[in-house]
Backbone as a chain_set.jsonl record, in Angstrom:
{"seq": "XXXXXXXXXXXXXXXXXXXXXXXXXXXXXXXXXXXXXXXXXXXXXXXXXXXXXXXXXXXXXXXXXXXXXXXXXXXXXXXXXXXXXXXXXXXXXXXXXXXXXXXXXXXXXXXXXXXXXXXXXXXXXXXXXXXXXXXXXXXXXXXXXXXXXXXXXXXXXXXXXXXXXXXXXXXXXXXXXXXXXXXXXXXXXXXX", "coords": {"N": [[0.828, -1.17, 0.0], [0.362, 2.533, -0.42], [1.436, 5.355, 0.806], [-0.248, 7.291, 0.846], [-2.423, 6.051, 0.878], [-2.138, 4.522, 2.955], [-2.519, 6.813, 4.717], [-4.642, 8.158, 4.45], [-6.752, 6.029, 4.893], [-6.315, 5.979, 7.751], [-7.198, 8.561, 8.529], [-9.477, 8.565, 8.028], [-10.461, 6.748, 9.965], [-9.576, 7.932, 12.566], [-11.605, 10.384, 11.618], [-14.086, 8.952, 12.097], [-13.981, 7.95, 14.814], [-13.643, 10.683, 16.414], [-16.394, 10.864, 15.254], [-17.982, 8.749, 16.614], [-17.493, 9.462, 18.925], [-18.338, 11.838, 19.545], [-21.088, 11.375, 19.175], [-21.449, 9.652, 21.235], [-21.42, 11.274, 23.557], [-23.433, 13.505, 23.17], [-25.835, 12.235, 22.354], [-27.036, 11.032, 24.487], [-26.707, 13.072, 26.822], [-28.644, 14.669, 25.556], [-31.133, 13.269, 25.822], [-30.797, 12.546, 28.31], [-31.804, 15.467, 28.705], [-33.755, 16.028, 27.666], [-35.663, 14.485, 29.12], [-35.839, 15.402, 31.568], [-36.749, 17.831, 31.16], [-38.776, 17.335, 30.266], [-40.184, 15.835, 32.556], [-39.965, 18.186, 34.963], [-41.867, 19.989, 33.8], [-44.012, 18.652, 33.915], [-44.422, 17.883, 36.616], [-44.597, 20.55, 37.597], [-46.945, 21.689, 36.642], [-48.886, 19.649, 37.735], [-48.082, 20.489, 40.458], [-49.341, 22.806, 40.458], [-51.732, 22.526, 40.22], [-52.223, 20.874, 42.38], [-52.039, 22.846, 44.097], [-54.269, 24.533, 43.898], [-56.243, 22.372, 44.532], [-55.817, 22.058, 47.339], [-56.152, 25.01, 48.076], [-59.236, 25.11, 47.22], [-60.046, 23.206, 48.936], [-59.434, 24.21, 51.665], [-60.672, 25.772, 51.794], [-63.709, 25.375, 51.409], [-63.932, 23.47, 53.822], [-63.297, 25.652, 55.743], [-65.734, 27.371, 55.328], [-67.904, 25.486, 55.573], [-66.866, 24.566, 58.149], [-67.772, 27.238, 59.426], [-70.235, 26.946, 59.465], [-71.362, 25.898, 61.679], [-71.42, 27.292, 64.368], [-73.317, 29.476, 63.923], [-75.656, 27.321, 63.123], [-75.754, 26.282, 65.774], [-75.995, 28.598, 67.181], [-78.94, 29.107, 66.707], [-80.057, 26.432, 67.633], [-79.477, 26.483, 70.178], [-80.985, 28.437, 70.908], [-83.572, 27.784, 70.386], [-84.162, 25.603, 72.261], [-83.168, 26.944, 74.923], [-85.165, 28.883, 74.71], [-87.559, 26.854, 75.086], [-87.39, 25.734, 77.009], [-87.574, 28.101, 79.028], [-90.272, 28.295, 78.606], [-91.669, 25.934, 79.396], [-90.95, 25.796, 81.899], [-92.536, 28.244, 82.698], [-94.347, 28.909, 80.675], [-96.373, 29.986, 78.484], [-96.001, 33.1, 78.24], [-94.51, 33.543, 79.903], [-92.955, 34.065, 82.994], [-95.338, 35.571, 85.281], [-95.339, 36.692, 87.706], [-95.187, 38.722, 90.412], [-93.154, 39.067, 92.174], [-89.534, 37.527, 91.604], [-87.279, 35.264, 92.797], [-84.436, 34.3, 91.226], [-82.147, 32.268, 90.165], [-80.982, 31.774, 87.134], [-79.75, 29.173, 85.305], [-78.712, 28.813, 82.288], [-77.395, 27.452, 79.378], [-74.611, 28.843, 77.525], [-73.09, 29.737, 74.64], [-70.67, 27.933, 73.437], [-67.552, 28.473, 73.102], [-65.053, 26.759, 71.937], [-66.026, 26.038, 69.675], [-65.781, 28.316, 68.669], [-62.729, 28.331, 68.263], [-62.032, 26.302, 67.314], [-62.536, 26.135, 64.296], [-60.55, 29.211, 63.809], [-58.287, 27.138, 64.469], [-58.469, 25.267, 61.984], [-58.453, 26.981, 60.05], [-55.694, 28.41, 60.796], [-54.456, 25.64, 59.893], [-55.015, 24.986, 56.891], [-53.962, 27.364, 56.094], [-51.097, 27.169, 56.652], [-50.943, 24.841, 55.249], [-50.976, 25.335, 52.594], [-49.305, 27.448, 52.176], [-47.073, 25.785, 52.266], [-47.66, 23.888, 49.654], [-47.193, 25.923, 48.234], [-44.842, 27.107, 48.482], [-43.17, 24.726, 47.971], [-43.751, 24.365, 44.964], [-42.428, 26.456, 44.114], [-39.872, 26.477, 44.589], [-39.581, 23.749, 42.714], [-39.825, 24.968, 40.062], [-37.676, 27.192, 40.441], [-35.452, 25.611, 40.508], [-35.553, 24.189, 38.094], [-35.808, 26.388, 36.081], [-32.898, 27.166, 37.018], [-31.704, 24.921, 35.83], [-32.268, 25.209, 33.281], [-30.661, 27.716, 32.998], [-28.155, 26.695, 33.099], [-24.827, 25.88, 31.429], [-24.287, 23.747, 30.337], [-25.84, 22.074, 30.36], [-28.979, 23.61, 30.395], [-28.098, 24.147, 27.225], [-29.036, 21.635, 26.062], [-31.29, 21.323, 26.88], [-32.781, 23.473, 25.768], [-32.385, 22.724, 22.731], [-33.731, 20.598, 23.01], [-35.721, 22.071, 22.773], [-36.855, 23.225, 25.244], [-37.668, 25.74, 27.274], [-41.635, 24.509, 27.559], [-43.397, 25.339, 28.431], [-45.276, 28.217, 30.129], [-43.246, 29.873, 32.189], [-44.457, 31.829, 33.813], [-46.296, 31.523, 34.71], [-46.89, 30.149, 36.893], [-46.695, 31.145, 39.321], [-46.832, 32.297, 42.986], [-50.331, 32.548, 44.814], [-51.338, 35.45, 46.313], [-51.892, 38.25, 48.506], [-53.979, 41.359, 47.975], [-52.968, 43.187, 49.626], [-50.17, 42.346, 50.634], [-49.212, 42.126, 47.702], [-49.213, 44.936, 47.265], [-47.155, 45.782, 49.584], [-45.045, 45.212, 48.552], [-44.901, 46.297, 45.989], [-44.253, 49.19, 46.685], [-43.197, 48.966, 48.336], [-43.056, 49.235, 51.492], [-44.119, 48.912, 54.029], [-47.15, 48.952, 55.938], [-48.097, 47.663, 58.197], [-49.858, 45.444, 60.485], [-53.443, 46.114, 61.443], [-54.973, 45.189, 63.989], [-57.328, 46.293, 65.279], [-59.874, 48.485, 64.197], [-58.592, 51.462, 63.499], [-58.93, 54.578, 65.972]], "CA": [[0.0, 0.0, 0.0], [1.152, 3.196, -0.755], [1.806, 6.085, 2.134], [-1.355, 8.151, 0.767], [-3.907, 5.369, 1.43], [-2.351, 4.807, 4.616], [-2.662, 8.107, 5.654], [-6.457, 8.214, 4.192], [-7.301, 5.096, 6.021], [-6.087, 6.527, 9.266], [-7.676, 9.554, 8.885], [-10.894, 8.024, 8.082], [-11.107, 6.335, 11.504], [-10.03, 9.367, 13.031], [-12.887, 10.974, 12.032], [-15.605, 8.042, 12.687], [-13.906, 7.244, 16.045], [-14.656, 11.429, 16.322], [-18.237, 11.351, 15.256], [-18.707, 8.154, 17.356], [-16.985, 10.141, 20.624], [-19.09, 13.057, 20.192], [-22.305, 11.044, 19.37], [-21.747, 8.985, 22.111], [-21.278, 12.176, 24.622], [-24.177, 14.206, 22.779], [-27.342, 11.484, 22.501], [-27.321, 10.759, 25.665], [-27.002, 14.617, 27.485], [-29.71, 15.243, 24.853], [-32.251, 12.364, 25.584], [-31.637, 13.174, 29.465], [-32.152, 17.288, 29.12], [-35.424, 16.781, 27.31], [-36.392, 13.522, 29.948], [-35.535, 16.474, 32.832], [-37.604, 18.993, 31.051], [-40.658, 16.617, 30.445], [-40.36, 15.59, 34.135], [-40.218, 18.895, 35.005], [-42.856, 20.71, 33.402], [-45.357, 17.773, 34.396], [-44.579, 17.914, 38.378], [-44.95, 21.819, 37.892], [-48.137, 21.819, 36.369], [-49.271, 18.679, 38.869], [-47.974, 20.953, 41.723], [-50.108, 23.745, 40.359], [-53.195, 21.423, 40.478], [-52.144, 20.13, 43.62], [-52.134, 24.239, 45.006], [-55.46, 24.739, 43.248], [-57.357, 21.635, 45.264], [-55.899, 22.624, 48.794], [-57.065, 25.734, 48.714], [-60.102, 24.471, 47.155], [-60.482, 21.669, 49.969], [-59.419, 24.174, 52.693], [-61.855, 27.125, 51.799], [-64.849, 24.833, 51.561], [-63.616, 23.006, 55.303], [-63.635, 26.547, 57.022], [-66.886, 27.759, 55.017], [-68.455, 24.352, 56.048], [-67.441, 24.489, 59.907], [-68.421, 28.181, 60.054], [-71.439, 27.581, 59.385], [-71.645, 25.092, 62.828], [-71.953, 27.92, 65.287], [-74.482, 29.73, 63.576], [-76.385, 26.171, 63.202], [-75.601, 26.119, 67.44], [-76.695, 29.354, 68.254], [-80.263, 28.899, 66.567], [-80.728, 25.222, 68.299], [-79.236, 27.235, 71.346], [-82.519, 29.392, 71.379], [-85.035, 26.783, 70.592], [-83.958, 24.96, 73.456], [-83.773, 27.639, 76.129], [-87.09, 29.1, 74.988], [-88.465, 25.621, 75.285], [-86.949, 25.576, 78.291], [-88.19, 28.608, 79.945], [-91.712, 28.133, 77.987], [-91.661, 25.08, 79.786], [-90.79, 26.501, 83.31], [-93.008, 29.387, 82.872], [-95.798, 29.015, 80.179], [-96.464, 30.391, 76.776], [-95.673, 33.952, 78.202], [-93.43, 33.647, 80.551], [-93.541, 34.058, 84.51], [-96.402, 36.248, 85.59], [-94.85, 36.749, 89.036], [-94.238, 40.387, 90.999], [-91.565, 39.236, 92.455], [-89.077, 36.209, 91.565], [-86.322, 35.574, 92.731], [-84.729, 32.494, 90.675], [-81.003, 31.982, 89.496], [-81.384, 30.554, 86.328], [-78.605, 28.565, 84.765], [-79.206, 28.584, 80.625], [-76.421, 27.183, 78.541], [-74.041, 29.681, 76.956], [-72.376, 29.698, 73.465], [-69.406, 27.633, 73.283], [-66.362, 29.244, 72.817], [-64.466, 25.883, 71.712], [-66.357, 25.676, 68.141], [-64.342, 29.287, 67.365], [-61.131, 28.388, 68.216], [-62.0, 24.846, 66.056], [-62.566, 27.122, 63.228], [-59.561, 29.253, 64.217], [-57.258, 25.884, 63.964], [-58.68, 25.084, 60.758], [-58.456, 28.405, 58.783], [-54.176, 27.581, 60.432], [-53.934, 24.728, 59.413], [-55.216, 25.32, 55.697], [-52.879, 28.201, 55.295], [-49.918, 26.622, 56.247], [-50.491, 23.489, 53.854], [-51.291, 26.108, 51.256], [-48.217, 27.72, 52.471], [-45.762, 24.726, 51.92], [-47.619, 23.501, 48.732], [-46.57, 26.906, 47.381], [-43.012, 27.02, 48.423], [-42.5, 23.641, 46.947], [-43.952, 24.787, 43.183], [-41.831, 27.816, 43.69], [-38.659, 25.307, 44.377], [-39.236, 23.423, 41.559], [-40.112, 26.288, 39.169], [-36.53, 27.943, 40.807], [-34.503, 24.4, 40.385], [-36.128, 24.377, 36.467], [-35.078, 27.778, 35.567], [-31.282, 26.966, 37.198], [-31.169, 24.249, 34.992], [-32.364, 26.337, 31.807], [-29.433, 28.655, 32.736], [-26.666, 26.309, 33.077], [-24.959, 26.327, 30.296], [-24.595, 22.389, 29.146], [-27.942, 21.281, 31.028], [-29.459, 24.328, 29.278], [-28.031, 24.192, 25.965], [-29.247, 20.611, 25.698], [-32.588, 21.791, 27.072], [-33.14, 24.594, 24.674], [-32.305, 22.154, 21.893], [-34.837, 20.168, 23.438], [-37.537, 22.69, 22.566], [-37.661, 23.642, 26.724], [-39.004, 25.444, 27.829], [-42.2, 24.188, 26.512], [-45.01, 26.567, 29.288], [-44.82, 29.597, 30.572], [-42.843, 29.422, 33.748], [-44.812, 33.062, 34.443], [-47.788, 31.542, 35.156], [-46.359, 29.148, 38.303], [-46.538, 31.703, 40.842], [-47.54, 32.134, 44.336], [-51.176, 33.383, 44.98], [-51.055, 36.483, 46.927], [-53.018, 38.859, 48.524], [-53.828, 42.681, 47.224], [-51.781, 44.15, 50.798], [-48.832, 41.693, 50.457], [-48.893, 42.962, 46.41], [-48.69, 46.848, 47.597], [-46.344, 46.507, 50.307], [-43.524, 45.011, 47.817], [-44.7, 47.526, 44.964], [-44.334, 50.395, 47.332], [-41.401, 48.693, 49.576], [-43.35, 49.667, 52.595], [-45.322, 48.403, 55.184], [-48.146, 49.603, 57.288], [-48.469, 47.029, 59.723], [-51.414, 44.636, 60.527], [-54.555, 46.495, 62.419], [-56.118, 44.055, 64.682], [-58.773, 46.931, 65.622], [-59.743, 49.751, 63.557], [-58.127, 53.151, 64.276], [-60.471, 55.435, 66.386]], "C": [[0.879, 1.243, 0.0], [0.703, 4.668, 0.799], [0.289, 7.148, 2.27], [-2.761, 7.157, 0.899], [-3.805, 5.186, 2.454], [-3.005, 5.74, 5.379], [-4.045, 8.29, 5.421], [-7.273, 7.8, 4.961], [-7.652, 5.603, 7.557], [-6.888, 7.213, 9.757], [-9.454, 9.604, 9.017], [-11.222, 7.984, 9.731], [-10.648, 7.125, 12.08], [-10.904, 9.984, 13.123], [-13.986, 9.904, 12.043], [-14.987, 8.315, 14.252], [-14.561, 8.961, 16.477], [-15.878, 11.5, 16.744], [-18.377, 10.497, 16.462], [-18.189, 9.14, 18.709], [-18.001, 10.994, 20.672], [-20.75, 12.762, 19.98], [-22.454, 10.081, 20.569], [-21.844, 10.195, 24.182], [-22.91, 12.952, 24.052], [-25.885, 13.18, 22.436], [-27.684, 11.503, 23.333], [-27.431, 12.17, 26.601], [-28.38, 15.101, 26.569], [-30.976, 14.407, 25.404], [-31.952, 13.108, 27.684], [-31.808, 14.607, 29.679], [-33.856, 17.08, 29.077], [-36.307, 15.541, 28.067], [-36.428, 14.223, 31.185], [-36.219, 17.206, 32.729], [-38.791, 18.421, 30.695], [-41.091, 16.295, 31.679], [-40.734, 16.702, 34.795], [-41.312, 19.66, 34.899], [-44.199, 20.21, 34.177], [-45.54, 17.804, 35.922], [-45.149, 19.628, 38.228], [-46.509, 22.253, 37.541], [-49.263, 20.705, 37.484], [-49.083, 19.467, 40.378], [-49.064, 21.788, 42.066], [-51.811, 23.242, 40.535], [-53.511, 21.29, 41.928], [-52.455, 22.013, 44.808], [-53.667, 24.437, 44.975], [-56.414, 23.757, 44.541], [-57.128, 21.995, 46.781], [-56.329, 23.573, 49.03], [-58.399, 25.709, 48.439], [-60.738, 24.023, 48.271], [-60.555, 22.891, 51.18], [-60.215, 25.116, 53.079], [-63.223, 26.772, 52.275], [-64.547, 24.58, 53.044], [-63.822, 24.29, 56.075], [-64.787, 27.113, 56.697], [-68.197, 26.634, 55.973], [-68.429, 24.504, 57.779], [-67.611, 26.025, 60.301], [-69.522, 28.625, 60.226], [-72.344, 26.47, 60.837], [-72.029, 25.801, 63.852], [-73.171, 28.929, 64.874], [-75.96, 28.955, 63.728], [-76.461, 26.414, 64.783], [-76.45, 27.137, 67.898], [-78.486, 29.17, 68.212], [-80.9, 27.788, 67.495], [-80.722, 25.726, 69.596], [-80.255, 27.818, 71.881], [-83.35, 28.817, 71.1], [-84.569, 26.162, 71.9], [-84.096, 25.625, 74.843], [-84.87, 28.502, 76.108], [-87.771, 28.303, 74.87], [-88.266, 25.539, 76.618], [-87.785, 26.524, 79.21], [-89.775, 28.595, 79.636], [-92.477, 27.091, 79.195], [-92.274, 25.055, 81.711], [-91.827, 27.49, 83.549], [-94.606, 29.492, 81.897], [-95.275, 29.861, 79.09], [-95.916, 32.123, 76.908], [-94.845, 34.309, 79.389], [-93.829, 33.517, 82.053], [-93.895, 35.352, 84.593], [-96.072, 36.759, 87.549], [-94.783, 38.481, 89.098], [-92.919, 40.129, 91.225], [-91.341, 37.581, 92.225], [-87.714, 36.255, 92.329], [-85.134, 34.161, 92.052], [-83.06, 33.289, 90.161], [-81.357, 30.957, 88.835], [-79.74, 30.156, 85.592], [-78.732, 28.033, 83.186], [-77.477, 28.222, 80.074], [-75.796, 28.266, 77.705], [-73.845, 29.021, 75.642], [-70.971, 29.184, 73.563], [-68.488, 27.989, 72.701], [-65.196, 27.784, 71.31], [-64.796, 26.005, 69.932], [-65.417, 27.166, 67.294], [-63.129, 29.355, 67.089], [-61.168, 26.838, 67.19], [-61.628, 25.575, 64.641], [-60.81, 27.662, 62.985], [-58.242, 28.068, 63.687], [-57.143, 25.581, 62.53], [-57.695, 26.268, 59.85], [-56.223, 28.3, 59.275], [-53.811, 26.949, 59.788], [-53.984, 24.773, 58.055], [-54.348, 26.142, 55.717], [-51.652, 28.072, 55.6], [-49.683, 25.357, 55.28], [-50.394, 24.345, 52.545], [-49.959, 26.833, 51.302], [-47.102, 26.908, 51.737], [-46.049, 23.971, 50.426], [-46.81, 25.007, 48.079], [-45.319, 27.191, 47.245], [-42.805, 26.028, 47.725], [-42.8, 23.833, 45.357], [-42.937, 26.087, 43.422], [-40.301, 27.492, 43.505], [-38.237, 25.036, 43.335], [-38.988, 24.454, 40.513], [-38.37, 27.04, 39.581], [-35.657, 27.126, 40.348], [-34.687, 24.203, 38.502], [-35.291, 25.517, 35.691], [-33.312, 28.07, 35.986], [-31.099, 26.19, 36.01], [-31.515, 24.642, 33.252], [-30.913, 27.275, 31.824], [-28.053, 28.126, 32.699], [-26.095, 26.433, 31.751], [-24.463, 24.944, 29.593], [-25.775, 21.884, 29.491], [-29.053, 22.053, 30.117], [-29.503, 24.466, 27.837], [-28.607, 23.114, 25.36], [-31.022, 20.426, 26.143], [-33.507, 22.521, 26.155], [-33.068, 23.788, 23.34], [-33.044, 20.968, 21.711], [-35.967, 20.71, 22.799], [-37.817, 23.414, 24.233], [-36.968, 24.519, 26.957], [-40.483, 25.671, 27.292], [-43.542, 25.222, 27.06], [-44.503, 27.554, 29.663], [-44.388, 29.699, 31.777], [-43.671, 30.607, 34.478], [-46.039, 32.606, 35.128], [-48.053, 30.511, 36.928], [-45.909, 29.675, 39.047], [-47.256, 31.744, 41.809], [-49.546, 33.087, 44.073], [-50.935, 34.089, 46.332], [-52.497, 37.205, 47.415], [-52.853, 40.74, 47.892], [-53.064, 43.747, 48.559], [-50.555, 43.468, 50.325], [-48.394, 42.438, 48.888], [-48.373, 44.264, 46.644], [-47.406, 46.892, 48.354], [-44.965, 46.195, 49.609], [-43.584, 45.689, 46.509], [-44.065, 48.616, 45.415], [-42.792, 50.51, 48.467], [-41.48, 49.484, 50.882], [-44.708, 49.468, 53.127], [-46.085, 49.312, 56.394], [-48.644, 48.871, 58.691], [-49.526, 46.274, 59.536], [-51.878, 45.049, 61.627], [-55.588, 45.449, 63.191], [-57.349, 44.834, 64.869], [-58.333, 47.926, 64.473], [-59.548, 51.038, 64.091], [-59.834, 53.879, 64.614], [-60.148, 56.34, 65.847]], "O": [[2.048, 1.125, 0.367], [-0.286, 4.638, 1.531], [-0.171, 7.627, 3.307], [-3.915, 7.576, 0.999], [-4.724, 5.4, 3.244], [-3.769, 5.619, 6.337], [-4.676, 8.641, 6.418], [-8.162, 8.382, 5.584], [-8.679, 5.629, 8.236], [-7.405, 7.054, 10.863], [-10.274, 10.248, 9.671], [-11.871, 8.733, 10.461], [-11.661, 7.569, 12.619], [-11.336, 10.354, 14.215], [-15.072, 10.477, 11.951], [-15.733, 9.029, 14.922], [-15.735, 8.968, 16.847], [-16.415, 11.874, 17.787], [-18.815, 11.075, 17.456], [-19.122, 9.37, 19.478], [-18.657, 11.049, 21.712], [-21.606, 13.538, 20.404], [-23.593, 9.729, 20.875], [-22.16, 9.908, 25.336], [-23.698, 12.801, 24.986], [-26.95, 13.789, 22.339], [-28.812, 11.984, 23.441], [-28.523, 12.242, 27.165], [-29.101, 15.967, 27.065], [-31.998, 15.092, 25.39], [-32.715, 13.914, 28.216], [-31.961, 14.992, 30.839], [-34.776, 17.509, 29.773], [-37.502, 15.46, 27.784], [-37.11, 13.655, 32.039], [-36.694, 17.675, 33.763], [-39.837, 19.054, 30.833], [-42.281, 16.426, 31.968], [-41.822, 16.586, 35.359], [-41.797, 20.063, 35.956], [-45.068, 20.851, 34.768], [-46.658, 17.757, 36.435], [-46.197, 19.882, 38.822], [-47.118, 23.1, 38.195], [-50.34, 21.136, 37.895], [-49.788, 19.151, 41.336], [-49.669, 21.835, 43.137], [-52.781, 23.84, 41.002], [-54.568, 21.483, 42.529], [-52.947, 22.12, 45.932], [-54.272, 24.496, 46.046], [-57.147, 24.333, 45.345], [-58.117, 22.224, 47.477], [-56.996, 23.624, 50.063], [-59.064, 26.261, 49.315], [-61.871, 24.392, 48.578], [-61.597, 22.826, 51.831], [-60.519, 25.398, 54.238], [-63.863, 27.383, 53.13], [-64.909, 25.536, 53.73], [-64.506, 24.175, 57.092], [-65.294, 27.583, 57.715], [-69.073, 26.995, 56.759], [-69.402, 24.552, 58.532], [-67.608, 26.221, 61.516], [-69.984, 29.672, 60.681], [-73.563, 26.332, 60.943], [-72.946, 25.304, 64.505], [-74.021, 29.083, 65.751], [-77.006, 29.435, 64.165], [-77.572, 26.868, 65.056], [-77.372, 26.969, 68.695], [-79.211, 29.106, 69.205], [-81.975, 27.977, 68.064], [-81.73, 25.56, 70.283], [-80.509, 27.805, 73.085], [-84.368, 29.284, 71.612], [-85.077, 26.887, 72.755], [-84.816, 25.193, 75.743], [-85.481, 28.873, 77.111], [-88.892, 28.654, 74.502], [-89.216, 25.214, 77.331], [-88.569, 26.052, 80.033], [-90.505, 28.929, 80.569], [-93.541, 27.346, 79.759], [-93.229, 24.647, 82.373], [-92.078, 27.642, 84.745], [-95.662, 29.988, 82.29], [-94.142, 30.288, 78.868], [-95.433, 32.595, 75.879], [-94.613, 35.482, 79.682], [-94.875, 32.951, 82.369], [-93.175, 36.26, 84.178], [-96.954, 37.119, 88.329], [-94.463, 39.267, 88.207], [-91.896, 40.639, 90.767], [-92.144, 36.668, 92.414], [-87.119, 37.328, 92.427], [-85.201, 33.065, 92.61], [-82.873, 34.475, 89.888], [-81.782, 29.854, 89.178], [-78.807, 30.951, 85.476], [-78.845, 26.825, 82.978], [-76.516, 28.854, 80.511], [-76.666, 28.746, 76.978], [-74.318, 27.903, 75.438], [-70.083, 30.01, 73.773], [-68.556, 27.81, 71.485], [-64.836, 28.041, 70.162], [-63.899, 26.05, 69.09], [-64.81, 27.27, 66.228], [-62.497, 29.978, 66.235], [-60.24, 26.511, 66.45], [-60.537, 25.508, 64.074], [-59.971, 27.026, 62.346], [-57.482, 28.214, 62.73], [-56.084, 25.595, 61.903], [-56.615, 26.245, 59.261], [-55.431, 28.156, 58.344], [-52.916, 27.239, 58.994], [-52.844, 24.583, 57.63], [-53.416, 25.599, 55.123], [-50.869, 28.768, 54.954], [-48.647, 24.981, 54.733], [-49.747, 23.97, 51.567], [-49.408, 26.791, 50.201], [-46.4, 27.323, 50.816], [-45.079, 23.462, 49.865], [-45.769, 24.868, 47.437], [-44.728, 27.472, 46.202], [-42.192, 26.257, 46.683], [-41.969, 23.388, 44.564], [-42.85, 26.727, 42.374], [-39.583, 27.979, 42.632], [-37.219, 25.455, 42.785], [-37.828, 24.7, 40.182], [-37.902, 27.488, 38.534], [-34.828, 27.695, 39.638], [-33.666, 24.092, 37.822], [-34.353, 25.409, 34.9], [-32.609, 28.923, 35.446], [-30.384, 26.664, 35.126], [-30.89, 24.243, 32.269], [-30.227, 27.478, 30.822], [-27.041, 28.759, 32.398], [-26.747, 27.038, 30.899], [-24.241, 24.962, 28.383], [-26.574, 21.295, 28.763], [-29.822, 21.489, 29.339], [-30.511, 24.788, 27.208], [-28.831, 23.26, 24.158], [-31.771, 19.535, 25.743], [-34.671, 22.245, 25.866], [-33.908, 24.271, 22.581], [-33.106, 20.346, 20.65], [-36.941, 20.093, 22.368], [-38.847, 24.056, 24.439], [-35.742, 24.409, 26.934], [-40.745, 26.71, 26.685], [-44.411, 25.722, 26.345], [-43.302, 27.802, 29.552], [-45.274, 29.605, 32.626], [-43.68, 30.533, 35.707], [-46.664, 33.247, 35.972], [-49.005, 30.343, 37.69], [-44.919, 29.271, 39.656], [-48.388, 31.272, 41.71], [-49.785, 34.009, 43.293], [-50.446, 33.514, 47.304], [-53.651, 36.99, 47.043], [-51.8, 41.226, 47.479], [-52.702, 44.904, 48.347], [-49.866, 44.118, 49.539], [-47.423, 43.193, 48.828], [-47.26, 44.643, 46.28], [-46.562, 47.739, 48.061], [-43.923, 46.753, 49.953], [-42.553, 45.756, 45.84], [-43.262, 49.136, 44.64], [-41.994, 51.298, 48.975], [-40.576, 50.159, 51.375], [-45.863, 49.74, 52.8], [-45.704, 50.022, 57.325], [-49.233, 49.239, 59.708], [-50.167, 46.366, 58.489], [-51.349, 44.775, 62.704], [-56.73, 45.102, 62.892], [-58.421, 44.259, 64.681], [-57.235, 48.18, 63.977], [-60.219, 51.585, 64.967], [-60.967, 53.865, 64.133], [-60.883, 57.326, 65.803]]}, "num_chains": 1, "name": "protein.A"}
């Protein structure tokens, strides 16, 4: 053989061995970017679901047991005007003078602090579902910016939703006081 087919030969498998090196580094970073950014997307939108039914679940739960002491106080007053009806007659006691310690059942305190607990407990689960979509959604957008996780992401097609739309719900004070970058405080009573 002569020195110019050698050198042809050579150079050949040079460049296969090459392609195969850099297809064997580049399929695989590619197949897991866009198996990271399908995983991804799907927990973030599943999280967003998952925010959606707790406060769902936990709105109805304190609507539902606030409407228990209301239910209480009404049975509350059939009962002790059956009671004194009872004691006394269709119009009451007809007496000059009485002198009577009566002992009627109050309004239980216990059913508002139930409530109370509740309306806690709902806004810290609603709390911690939201930090964790805000996690992911933060851990997502790192790995968009790296710059081989990303580049193999973006060449992916990802990101494929709008990451804008996977934020916290808020309220319209919390909104002002970080437009304005100043707080007024929380009024337990209203100013006289």
């Amino acid at each position: 053989m002569r020195k110019t087919q050698i050198g042809a030969i050579s150079g050949g498998v040079i460049a296969a061995i090459t392609v195969g090196a850099v297809l064997l580094v580049a399929v695989p970073s590619y197949i897991s970017a866009a198996n990271y950014g399908n995983r991804t997307e799907n927990a973030l939108k599943a999280k967003m679901e998952d925010n959606e039914n707790i406060y769902a679940n936990g709105t109805q739960k304190v609507m539902e047991i606030a409407q228990v002491p209301s239910m209480y106080k009404n049975d509350l007053k059939e009962i002790v005007t059956a009671a004194i009806q009872g004691r006394y007659g269709e119009n009451g006691s007809q007496a000059t003078f009485q002198w009577l310690k009566e002992q009627n059942p109050g309004l239980d305190s216990a059913m508002y602090v139930k409530i109370q607990q509740v309306i806690e407990s709902f806004r810290d689960e609603f709390k911690n579902a939201q930090t964790q979509m805000l996690d992911q959604r933060r851990s997502y957008e790192n790995a968009l910016g790296y710059v081989w996780q990303g580049f193999w992401l973006n060449m992916a097609g990802y990101p494929k939703i709008d990451l804008s739309k996977y934020t916290i719900v808020t309220t319209d004070k919390a909104r002002q006081t970080f437009e304005t970058k100043r707080d007024s405080g929380i009024q337990l009573r209203p100013a006289n």
